[in-house]
């Protein structure tokens, strides 16, 4: 083996790892909303979580990525530890798919033209050509992502061929044969598998390297089995690195992964050695091929999962026992963990969930601030003020997270969702500010003996009721993505806008007549302005939902269209007007 073979090996490994990365990213983008839905279905049902874990890993082709994702989800409080145990077990099965794909390289040239076509080096150039055509010619992001998957697979297989060719001379070197014989020692093979996988941080890649090595007939079953077992332990390094600086429960996710994989090896290896001691299995001294590696890799992970699945609670308790509560991190509040950025689709989904929490706080503040105009309560005022601090914290952390998320390679659909999220966060924050302004006015009324006139109170009640309805509607539109309800918000906003304008004119008239004081007049005007702006923010939220579904939607044109020709708008406008009409002051 000369220096050029070493260069080829290094280049082949680079192609292989890069191909896996490109293919995984493309598969995740294609999964898009489906991956998001799968994650949302992860409940406390262990079997469902097990199936979801296997399915998601099969989709994105990386158990390490899934485990890192779980660390982020638990650290953010989105999932609990017990849910992750079964997911991790399923992920270990899902990750075996890559080995089966790579096992096709073992098809012999003499197998016939049909089977020769199944060899990856036969069809991967065609896939690469199709993939590049899809990327260059297609306008659909979904097709472009599919093209990336094909390109990634072709690069991966090219790397596999390079590695195999560079390793071919090794089978004739006595020292190499002696080294592979040494790996037949279970301890040495186990350590080798652990170290190699820890270095490249991917069990799929390390299994692929072993498959490339086996193509030359220089690896026996006895050497391959301990290495494969070690690879399953070595892959835990990604979860260990991801758990640095997180909450105790998030650290325990990595602990679950380590405990499960070590227990699987501790069960499987002694049983195999025991059987070998008494039965002297002859096949262990024969050469293994890529297909055999894929078979054993799958058998080990499936058997380990099904043996340990009934003991998932025990594994969870072991993780809790060996990773005790850390006082410094147990009370650490985390809104969104940056590890979620590894999966933009999941990150966007959880940003929506946190934005809804933010919207609920804004809703609570507005509704209760309005009630304080009638009956002021000091304890409620303190709760509203604390909520406002929390709303500002949500805005700050969500905005920072979304800026980082927007720098990722997002699909057009995900990019539009990020834009909508940024807009919604700003709208909810401003609604919270206006609710705080209403509370300040309520405090001033409570601290002074001045009151509004009965007419002003009646007008205020009407407008507050209308704004409460538009907020409920806008919030429901945002939560449920309800397009039909979104179209009903603009007419109510128009009614509120007209009602506020009339209420201000009426108050000016009352000031002229001496029915209201100037001091209360300023406060009343401020209240109406805040209510009007809350309504406008609600309208912005609803139009952002419409725009998300229709990229050609232009808000300015929509707002300034000829509404007299819009029958549906007119009908809804008249309905809201009859319920929330502010009568014109006719006093002279």
Coordinates of C-alpha atoms in Angstrom, one line a residue:
X1 CA 0.0 0.0 0.0
X2 CA 1.7 3.2 -1.2
X3 CA 1.2 6.9 -0.5
X4 CA -1.3 7.2 -3.4
X5 CA -3.5 4.5 -1.9
X6 CA -3.5 6.4 1.3
X7 CA -4.6 9.6 -0.5
X8 CA -7.3 7.6 -2.2
X9 CA -8.5 6.2 1.1
X10 CA -8.6 9.7 2.7
X11 CA -10.5 11.1 -0.3
X12 CA -12.8 8.2 -0.4
X13 CA -13.6 8.7 3.3
X14 CA -14.3 12.4 2.7
X15 CA -16.6 11.6 -0.2
X16 CA -18.4 8.9 1.9
X17 CA -19.0 11.2 4.9
X18 CA -20.0 14.2 2.8
X19 CA -22.4 12.0 0.8
X20 CA -24.1 10.7 4.0
X21 CA -24.4 14.4 5.2
X22 CA -25.9 15.6 1.9
X23 CA -28.3 12.6 1.6
X24 CA -29.5 13.0 5.3
X25 CA -30.2 16.8 4.8
X26 CA -32.1 16.2 1.6
X27 CA -34.2 13.4 3.2
X28 CA -35.0 15.6 6.2
X29 CA -36.1 18.5 3.9
X30 CA -38.3 16.2 1.9
X31 CA -39.9 14.9 5.1
X32 CA -40.6 18.5 6.1
X33 CA -44.0 18.7 7.8
X34 CA -44.2 14.9 8.0
X35 CA -41.2 14.8 10.3
X36 CA -42.8 17.6 12.4
X37 CA -46.1 15.5 12.6
X38 CA -44.2 12.4 13.6
X39 CA -42.5 14.2 16.5
X40 CA -45.8 15.7 17.7
X41 CA -47.2 12.2 17.9
X42 CA -44.5 11.1 20.3
X43 CA -46.6 10.5 23.5
X44 CA -46.1 8.6 26.7
X45 CA -47.1 5.5 24.8
X46 CA -43.7 3.6 24.6
X47 CA -44.6 1.4 21.6
X48 CA -45.7 4.5 19.6
X49 CA -42.5 6.3 20.6
X50 CA -40.5 3.2 19.6
X51 CA -42.1 3.1 16.1
X52 CA -41.7 6.9 15.7
X53 CA -38.0 6.7 16.6
X54 CA -37.3 4.0 14.1
X55 CA -39.3 5.8 11.4
X56 CA -37.7 9.2 11.9
X57 CA -34.2 7.7 11.9
X58 CA -34.9 5.7 8.8
X59 CA -36.0 9.0 7.2
X60 CA -33.0 11.1 8.1
X61 CA -30.5 8.2 8.2
X62 CA -28.8 9.2 11.5
X63 CA -29.5 7.9 15.0
X64 CA -26.9 10.4 16.3
X65 CA -28.9 13.3 14.8
X66 CA -32.1 12.0 16.4
X67 CA -30.5 11.6 19.8
X68 CA -29.0 15.1 19.7
X69 CA -32.4 16.4 18.7
X70 CA -34.0 14.6 21.7
X71 CA -31.4 16.3 24.0
X72 CA -32.5 19.7 22.6
X73 CA -36.2 18.8 23.0
X74 CA -35.9 17.7 26.6
X75 CA -33.6 20.7 27.4
X76 CA -36.4 23.0 26.1
X77 CA -39.0 21.1 28.1
X78 CA -40.9 20.0 25.0
X79 CA -40.4 16.3 25.8
X80 CA -39.8 14.5 29.0
X81 CA -37.2 11.8 29.7
X82 CA -39.5 8.8 29.7
X83 CA -40.7 9.6 26.1
X84 CA -37.1 9.5 24.8
X85 CA -36.2 6.0 26.1
X86 CA -38.4 4.2 23.5
X87 CA -37.5 6.7 20.8
X88 CA -33.8 5.9 21.3
X89 CA -34.5 2.2 21.1
X90 CA -36.3 2.6 17.8
X91 CA -33.6 4.9 16.4
X92 CA -31.0 2.1 16.8
X93 CA -33.1 0.0 14.5
X94 CA -33.8 2.8 12.0
X95 CA -30.1 3.5 11.6
X96 CA -29.4 0.0 10.1
X97 CA -31.0 1.0 6.8
X98 CA -27.8 2.6 5.5
X99 CA -25.8 -0.7 6.0
X100 CA -28.4 -2.5 3.9
X101 CA -28.0 0.0 1.0
X102 CA -24.2 -0.3 1.2
X103 CA -24.4 -4.1 1.2
X104 CA -25.4 -4.0 -2.5
X105 CA -21.7 -3.4 -3.2
X106 CA -21.1 -7.1 -2.5
X107 CA -22.9 -8.2 -5.6
X108 CA -20.4 -10.1 -7.8
X109 CA -19.6 -9.3 -11.4
X110 CA -20.5 -12.9 -12.4
X111 CA -24.0 -12.6 -10.9
X112 CA -25.6 -11.7 -14.3
X113 CA -26.5 -8.4 -16.0
X114 CA -29.7 -7.9 -13.9
X115 CA -27.9 -8.3 -10.5
X116 CA -25.0 -6.3 -11.9
X117 CA -27.4 -3.4 -12.4
X118 CA -28.2 -3.5 -8.7
X119 CA -24.6 -2.7 -7.8
X120 CA -24.4 0.9 -6.6
X121 CA -21.4 1.7 -8.9
X122 CA -23.6 0.7 -11.8
X123 CA -26.6 2.8 -11.2
X124 CA -25.2 5.7 -9.0
X125 CA -23.8 7.6 -12.0
X126 CA -27.3 7.6 -13.5
X127 CA -28.8 8.7 -10.2
X128 CA -26.1 11.5 -10.1
X129 CA -27.1 12.7 -13.6
X130 CA -30.8 12.6 -12.7
X131 CA -30.1 14.4 -9.5
X132 CA -28.2 17.2 -11.1
X133 CA -30.9 17.7 -13.7
X134 CA -33.5 17.9 -11.0
X135 CA -31.5 20.5 -9.1
X136 CA -30.7 22.6 -12.2
X137 CA -34.0 22.4 -14.1
X138 CA -36.7 22.0 -11.5
X139 CA -38.5 25.0 -9.9
X140 CA -40.0 22.8 -7.2
X141 CA -38.0 22.8 -3.9
X142 CA -39.2 19.3 -3.2
X143 CA -37.7 18.1 -6.5
X144 CA -34.5 20.0 -5.8
X145 CA -34.3 18.2 -2.4
X146 CA -34.9 14.9 -4.0
X147 CA -32.1 15.7 -6.5
X148 CA -29.8 16.4 -3.5
X149 CA -30.6 13.0 -2.0
X150 CA -29.6 11.3 -5.3
X151 CA -26.4 13.4 -5.6
X152 CA -25.6 12.5 -1.9
X153 CA -26.1 8.8 -2.6
X154 CA -23.9 8.9 -5.7
X155 CA -21.1 10.8 -3.8
X156 CA -21.5 8.3 -0.9
X157 CA -21.1 5.3 -3.2
X158 CA -18.2 6.9 -5.0
X159 CA -16.4 7.2 -1.7
X160 CA -17.2 3.6 -0.9
X161 CA -15.6 2.5 -4.2
X162 CA -12.5 4.7 -3.6
X163 CA -12.1 3.2 -0.1
X164 CA -12.5 -0.3 -1.4
X165 CA -10.0 0.2 -4.1
X166 CA -7.4 1.8 -1.8
X167 CA -7.8 -1.0 0.7
X168 CA -7.4 -3.8 -1.9
X169 CA -3.6 -4.1 -1.5
X170 CA -4.0 -4.5 2.3
X171 CA -5.1 -8.1 1.9
X172 CA -1.6 -9.0 0.7
X173 CA 0.2 -7.4 3.6
X174 CA 1.0 -9.8 6.4
X175 CA 1.0 -7.1 9.1
X176 CA -2.5 -6.0 8.1
X177 CA -3.7 -9.6 8.2
X178 CA -2.2 -10.0 11.7
X179 CA -3.9 -6.8 12.8
X180 CA -7.3 -8.0 11.6
X181 CA -6.7 -11.3 13.4
X182 CA -5.9 -9.4 16.6
X183 CA -9.3 -7.8 16.3
X184 CA -10.8 -11.3 16.6
X185 CA -10.0 -10.7 20.3
X186 CA -13.4 -9.3 21.5
X187 CA -11.9 -6.6 23.7
X188 CA -9.6 -5.3 21.0
X189 CA -12.3 -5.4 18.4
X190 CA -14.8 -3.7 20.8
X191 CA -12.3 -0.9 21.6
X192 CA -11.4 -0.4 17.9
X193 CA -15.1 0.0 17.0
X194 CA -15.7 2.5 19.8
X195 CA -12.7 4.6 18.9
X196 CA -13.3 4.8 15.2
X197 CA -16.9 5.7 15.6
X198 CA -16.1 8.3 18.3
X199 CA -13.7 10.0 15.8
X200 CA -16.1 10.2 12.9
X201 CA -19.2 10.5 15.1
X202 CA -21.4 8.3 12.9
X203 CA -22.1 4.6 13.4
X204 CA -23.5 4.4 9.8
X205 CA -20.3 5.8 8.4
X206 CA -18.1 3.5 10.5
X207 CA -20.2 0.5 9.5
X208 CA -19.8 1.6 5.9
X209 CA -16.0 1.8 6.3
X210 CA -16.0 -1.8 7.7
X211 CA -18.1 -2.9 4.8
X212 CA -15.6 -1.4 2.3
X213 CA -12.8 -3.2 4.1
X214 CA -14.7 -6.5 4.0
X215 CA -15.0 -6.3 0.2
X216 CA -11.3 -7.5 -0.1
X217 CA -12.0 -10.6 1.9
X218 CA -9.7 -9.6 4.7
X219 CA -12.2 -9.4 7.5
X220 CA -13.6 -12.4 9.3
X221 CA -16.9 -12.7 11.2
X222 CA -14.9 -13.0 14.5
X223 CA -13.2 -9.7 13.8
X224 CA -16.2 -7.9 12.5
X225 CA -18.7 -8.7 15.3
X226 CA -16.8 -7.0 18.2
X227 CA -16.1 -4.0 16.0
X228 CA -19.8 -3.7 15.1
X229 CA -20.7 -3.9 18.8
X230 CA -18.1 -1.3 19.6
X231 CA -19.5 1.0 16.9
X232 CA -22.9 0.9 18.7
X233 CA -21.3 2.2 21.8
X234 CA -19.0 4.8 20.0
X235 CA -22.0 6.5 18.4
X236 CA -23.1 7.7 21.8
X237 CA -20.3 10.4 21.6
X238 CA -22.6 12.7 19.7
X239 CA -25.2 12.7 22.5
X240 CA -22.5 13.1 25.1
X241 CA -21.1 16.2 23.3
X242 CA -24.7 17.6 22.9
X243 CA -25.4 17.2 26.6
X244 CA -22.6 19.6 27.7
X245 CA -24.1 22.6 29.5
X246 CA -27.8 21.4 29.4
X247 CA -30.3 20.6 32.1
X248 CA -30.0 17.4 34.2
X249 CA -32.9 15.7 32.3
X250 CA -31.3 16.5 29.0
X251 CA -28.0 14.9 30.2
X252 CA -30.0 11.9 31.1
X253 CA -31.1 11.5 27.5
X254 CA -27.5 10.9 26.6
X255 CA -27.3 8.6 29.7
X256 CA -30.2 6.5 28.4
X257 CA -28.5 6.2 25.0
X258 CA -25.2 5.0 26.6
X259 CA -26.9 2.6 29.1
X260 CA -29.1 1.1 26.4
X261 CA -26.2 0.5 23.9
X262 CA -23.8 -0.8 26.6
X263 CA -26.5 -3.2 28.0
X264 CA -27.2 -4.5 24.5
X265 CA -23.4 -5.3 24.0
X266 CA -23.2 -6.7 27.5
X267 CA -26.1 -9.1 26.8
X268 CA -25.1 -10.0 23.2
X269 CA -21.3 -10.5 23.5
X270 CA -21.2 -12.9 26.5
X271 CA -24.0 -15.0 24.9
X272 CA -22.1 -15.2 21.7
X273 CA -18.8 -16.1 23.4
X274 CA -20.6 -18.8 25.5
X275 CA -22.1 -20.4 22.4
X276 CA -18.8 -20.3 20.6
X277 CA -17.0 -21.9 23.6
X278 CA -19.3 -24.9 23.6
X279 CA -20.3 -25.2 19.9
X280 CA -17.2 -23.9 18.2
X281 CA -19.0 -22.0 15.4
X282 CA -16.9 -22.5 12.3
X283 CA -18.4 -19.6 10.3
X284 CA -16.7 -17.1 12.7
X285 CA -13.3 -17.9 11.1
X286 CA -14.7 -17.4 7.5
X287 CA -14.6 -14.0 5.7
X288 CA -17.5 -11.7 6.1
X289 CA -18.9 -9.5 3.3
X290 CA -20.9 -6.2 3.3
X291 CA -24.2 -8.2 3.2
X292 CA -23.2 -10.2 6.3
X293 CA -22.2 -7.0 8.2
X294 CA -25.7 -5.5 7.4
X295 CA -27.4 -8.7 8.6
X296 CA -25.5 -8.8 11.9
X297 CA -25.8 -5.1 12.4
X298 CA -29.6 -5.4 12.1
X299 CA -29.9 -8.6 14.1
X300 CA -28.0 -7.1 17.0
X301 CA -30.0 -3.9 17.1
X302 CA -33.4 -5.6 16.7
X303 CA -32.7 -8.3 19.3
X304 CA -31.2 -5.7 21.8
X305 CA -34.3 -3.5 21.4
X306 CA -36.8 -6.2 21.8
X307 CA -35.0 -7.7 24.9
X308 CA -34.6 -4.3 26.6
X309 CA -37.9 -2.7 25.5
X310 CA -39.9 -4.2 28.5
X311 CA -37.2 -2.7 30.8
X312 CA -37.4 0.9 29.5
X313 CA -38.5 2.2 32.9
X314 CA -35.5 0.4 34.5
X315 CA -33.2 2.1 32.0
X316 CA -34.8 5.5 32.8
X317 CA -34.3 4.9 36.5
X318 CA -30.6 3.9 35.9
X319 CA -30.1 7.2 34.0
X320 CA -31.7 9.1 36.9
X321 CA -29.6 7.3 39.5
X322 CA -26.2 7.8 37.8
X323 CA -26.9 11.3 36.7
X324 CA -28.2 13.0 39.9
X325 CA -30.0 16.4 40.0
X326 CA -27.6 19.3 39.6
X327 CA -28.7 22.2 41.8
X328 CA -27.0 24.7 39.4
X329 CA -29.0 23.5 36.4
X330 CA -32.3 22.1 37.8
X331 CA -34.0 25.5 37.9
X332 CA -32.5 26.8 34.6
X333 CA -35.2 28.1 32.4
X334 CA -34.7 27.3 28.7
X335 CA -37.2 28.5 26.1
X336 CA -35.6 27.0 23.0
X337 CA -32.5 24.9 22.8
X338 CA -30.0 25.7 20.0
X339 CA -29.6 22.0 19.3
X340 CA -33.0 22.1 17.6
X341 CA -31.3 24.2 14.9
X342 CA -29.9 20.8 13.6
X343 CA -33.5 20.1 12.4
X344 CA -35.0 23.3 11.1
X345 CA -38.5 21.7 10.6
X346 CA -38.6 20.7 14.3
X347 CA -37.2 24.1 15.3
X348 CA -40.0 26.0 13.4
X349 CA -42.6 23.7 14.9
X350 CA -41.5 24.5 18.5
X351 CA -41.2 28.2 17.7
X352 CA -44.9 28.1 16.8
X353 CA -45.6 26.4 20.1
X354 CA -43.7 29.0 22.1
X355 CA -45.3 31.9 20.1
X356 CA -48.7 30.5 21.1
X357 CA -47.6 30.5 24.7
X358 CA -46.6 34.1 24.2
X359 CA -50.0 34.9 22.6
X360 CA -51.8 33.3 25.6
X361 CA -49.9 35.6 28.0
X362 CA -50.8 38.7 25.8
X363 CA -54.4 37.5 25.8
X364 CA -54.5 37.1 29.6
X365 CA -53.0 40.6 30.0
X366 CA -55.4 42.3 27.7
X367 CA -58.6 40.7 29.0
X368 CA -57.7 41.3 32.6
X369 CA -56.3 44.8 32.1
X370 CA -59.7 45.7 30.5
X371 CA -61.5 44.3 33.6
X372 CA -59.3 46.4 35.9
X373 CA -60.9 49.5 34.4
X374 CA -64.0 48.5 36.3
X375 CA -62.5 46.9 39.5
X376 CA -58.9 47.3 40.2
X377 CA -57.1 44.5 42.0
X378 CA -53.5 44.9 43.1
X379 CA -52.6 41.2 43.0
X380 CA -53.9 40.9 39.4
X381 CA -51.9 44.0 38.5
X382 CA -48.7 42.4 39.7
X383 CA -49.5 39.2 37.7
X384 CA -50.0 41.3 34.6
X385 CA -46.8 43.2 35.1
X386 CA -44.9 39.9 35.5
X387 CA -46.5 38.5 32.4
X388 CA -45.3 41.6 30.5
X389 CA -41.7 40.8 31.6
X390 CA -42.2 37.2 30.4
X391 CA -43.6 38.4 27.0
X392 CA -40.6 40.6 26.5
X393 CA -38.3 37.7 27.3
X394 CA -40.2 35.5 24.8
X395 CA -39.7 38.1 22.1
X396 CA -36.0 38.5 22.8
X397 CA -35.2 34.8 22.9
X398 CA -37.5 33.8 20.0
X399 CA -36.1 36.6 17.8
X400 CA -32.5 35.6 18.5
X401 CA -33.3 32.0 17.8
X402 CA -35.1 32.8 14.6
X403 CA -32.3 34.9 13.3
X404 CA -30.0 31.9 13.7
X405 CA -32.6 29.6 12.2
X406 CA -33.0 31.9 9.1
X407 CA -29.2 31.5 8.4
X408 CA -29.8 27.8 7.9
X409 CA -30.4 26.2 4.5
X410 CA -34.2 26.4 4.6
X411 CA -36.8 25.4 2.0
X412 CA -39.0 28.2 0.6
X413 CA -41.9 27.0 2.7
X414 CA -39.8 27.0 5.9
X415 CA -38.4 30.4 5.1
X416 CA -42.0 31.8 4.7
X417 CA -42.9 30.2 8.1
X418 CA -39.9 31.9 9.8
X419 CA -41.0 35.3 8.3
X420 CA -44.5 34.7 9.6
X421 CA -43.2 33.8 13.1
X422 CA -41.1 36.9 13.3
X423 CA -44.1 39.0 12.4
X424 CA -46.4 37.2 14.9
X425 CA -43.9 37.6 17.7
X426 CA -43.7 41.4 17.1
X427 CA -47.5 41.6 17.0
X428 CA -48.0 39.7 20.2
X429 CA -45.3 41.8 22.0
X430 CA -47.0 45.0 20.9
X431 CA -50.4 43.7 22.1
X432 CA -48.8 43.1 25.4
X433 CA -47.4 46.6 25.5
X434 CA -50.9 48.1 24.8
X435 CA -52.4 45.8 27.6
X436 CA -49.8 47.3 29.9
X437 CA -50.9 50.8 28.8
X438 CA -54.5 49.9 29.6
X439 CA -53.4 48.7 33.1
X440 CA -51.6 52.1 33.7
X441 CA -54.8 54.0 32.8
X442 CA -56.7 51.7 35.2
X443 CA -54.2 52.5 37.9
X444 CA -54.7 56.2 37.3
X445 CA -58.5 55.9 37.5
X446 CA -58.1 53.9 40.7
X447 CA -55.7 56.4 42.3
X448 CA -57.9 59.4 41.5
X449 CA -61.6 60.2 42.2
X450 CA -62.3 61.1 38.6
X451 CA -64.6 59.0 36.6
X452 CA -65.8 58.7 33.0
X453 CA -69.3 59.7 32.1
X454 CA -71.9 57.0 31.6
X455 CA -71.9 57.5 27.9
X456 CA -68.1 57.1 27.7
X457 CA -68.3 53.9 29.8
X458 CA -71.0 52.5 27.5
X459 CA -68.8 53.3 24.4
X460 CA -65.8 51.8 26.0
X461 CA -67.7 48.5 26.9
X462 CA -68.8 48.2 23.3
X463 CA -65.3 48.6 21.9
X464 CA -63.6 46.4 24.5
X465 CA -66.1 43.6 23.7
X466 CA -65.3 44.0 20.0
X467 CA -61.6 43.9 20.5
X468 CA -61.9 40.9 22.8
X469 CA -63.7 39.0 20.0
X470 CA -61.2 40.0 17.3
X471 CA -58.3 38.9 19.5
X472 CA -60.0 35.5 20.2
X473 CA -60.6 35.1 16.4
X474 CA -57.0 36.1 15.4
X475 CA -55.5 33.9 18.0
X476 CA -57.6 30.9 16.8
X477 CA -56.6 31.7 13.2
X478 CA -52.9 31.6 14.2
X479 CA -53.2 28.4 16.3
X480 CA -55.3 26.4 13.9
X481 CA -54.2 28.0 10.6
X482 CA -57.9 28.7 9.9
X483 CA -58.1 30.5 6.5
X484 CA -61.9 30.7 6.5
X485 CA -61.9 32.5 9.9
X486 CA -59.0 34.8 8.8
X487 CA -61.3 36.4 6.2
X488 CA -63.8 37.4 8.9
X489 CA -61.4 39.5 10.9
X490 CA -61.0 42.4 8.5
X491 CA -64.7 43.5 8.6
X492 CA -64.6 43.5 12.5
X493 CA -61.4 45.6 12.4
X494 CA -63.2 48.1 10.1
X495 CA -66.1 48.3 12.6
X496 CA -63.7 48.8 15.5
X497 CA -61.8 51.5 13.6
X498 CA -65.0 53.4 12.9
X499 CA -66.2 52.9 16.4
X500 CA -63.0 54.3 18.0
X501 CA -63.2 57.3 15.7
X502 CA -66.8 58.0 16.6
X503 CA -66.1 57.5 20.3
X504 CA -63.3 60.1 20.2
X505 CA -65.6 62.6 18.3
X506 CA -68.3 62.0 20.9
X507 CA -65.9 62.6 23.7
X508 CA -64.8 65.9 22.2
X509 CA -68.4 66.9 22.1
X510 CA -68.9 65.9 25.7
X511 CA -65.8 68.0 26.7
X512 CA -67.3 71.0 24.9
X513 CA -70.5 70.5 26.9
X514 CA -68.7 70.0 30.2
X515 CA -69.9 66.5 30.7
X516 CA -66.4 65.1 31.0
X517 CA -63.1 66.6 32.4
X518 CA -60.0 67.3 30.3
X519 CA -57.9 64.9 32.5
X520 CA -60.3 62.0 32.0
X521 CA -60.4 63.0 28.3
X522 CA -56.7 62.3 27.8
X523 CA -57.0 59.0 29.6
X524 CA -60.1 58.0 27.6
X525 CA -58.3 58.9 24.3
X526 CA -55.3 56.8 25.3
X527 CA -57.5 53.8 26.0
X528 CA -59.3 54.1 22.6
X529 CA -55.9 54.4 20.9
X530 CA -54.6 51.3 22.6
X531 CA -57.7 49.3 21.8
X532 CA -57.6 50.4 18.1
X533 CA -53.9 49.3 17.8
X534 CA -54.6 45.9 19.4
X535 CA -57.3 45.4 16.8
X536 CA -54.8 46.4 14.0
X537 CA -52.2 43.9 15.3
X538 CA -54.9 41.2 15.3
X539 CA -55.7 42.0 11.7
X540 CA -51.9 41.8 10.8
X541 CA -51.8 38.3 12.4
X542 CA -54.7 37.1 10.3
X543 CA -53.3 38.5 7.1
X544 CA -49.9 36.9 7.8
X545 CA -51.7 33.5 7.9
X546 CA -53.4 34.2 4.5
X547 CA -50.1 35.3 3.0
X548 CA -48.4 32.1 4.2
X549 CA -50.8 30.1 2.0
X550 CA -50.7 32.5 -0.9
X551 CA -47.2 33.9 -1.7
X552 CA -48.8 36.2 -4.3
X553 CA -50.9 37.9 -1.6
X554 CA -50.2 41.6 -1.2
X555 CA -51.4 43.1 2.0
X556 CA -51.6 46.7 0.7
X557 CA -53.7 45.7 -2.3
X558 CA -55.9 43.5 -0.1
X559 CA -56.5 46.3 2.4
X560 CA -57.2 49.0 -0.2
X561 CA -59.4 46.9 -2.6
X562 CA -62.9 48.1 -3.4
X563 CA -64.8 46.7 -0.4
X564 CA -68.1 47.8 -1.8
X565 CA -67.8 45.0 -4.4
X566 CA -66.9 42.4 -1.8
X567 CA -70.3 40.9 -0.8
X568 CA -68.9 38.7 1.9
X569 CA -67.1 41.6 3.5
X570 CA -70.2 43.7 3.4
X571 CA -72.4 41.0 5.0
X572 CA -69.9 40.4 7.9
X573 CA -69.4 44.2 8.3
X574 CA -73.1 44.8 8.8
X575 CA -73.3 41.9 11.2
X576 CA -70.5 43.2 13.4
X577 CA -71.8 46.8 13.1
X578 CA -75.2 45.7 14.5
X579 CA -73.5 44.1 17.5
X580 CA -70.7 46.7 18.2
X581 CA -72.2 50.0 17.0
X582 CA -71.0 53.2 18.7
X583 CA -73.9 55.6 18.4
X584 CA -73.2 59.2 17.3
X585 CA -73.6 61.8 20.0
X586 CA -76.7 63.8 19.1
X587 CA -76.6 66.2 22.1
X588 CA -76.4 69.9 21.3

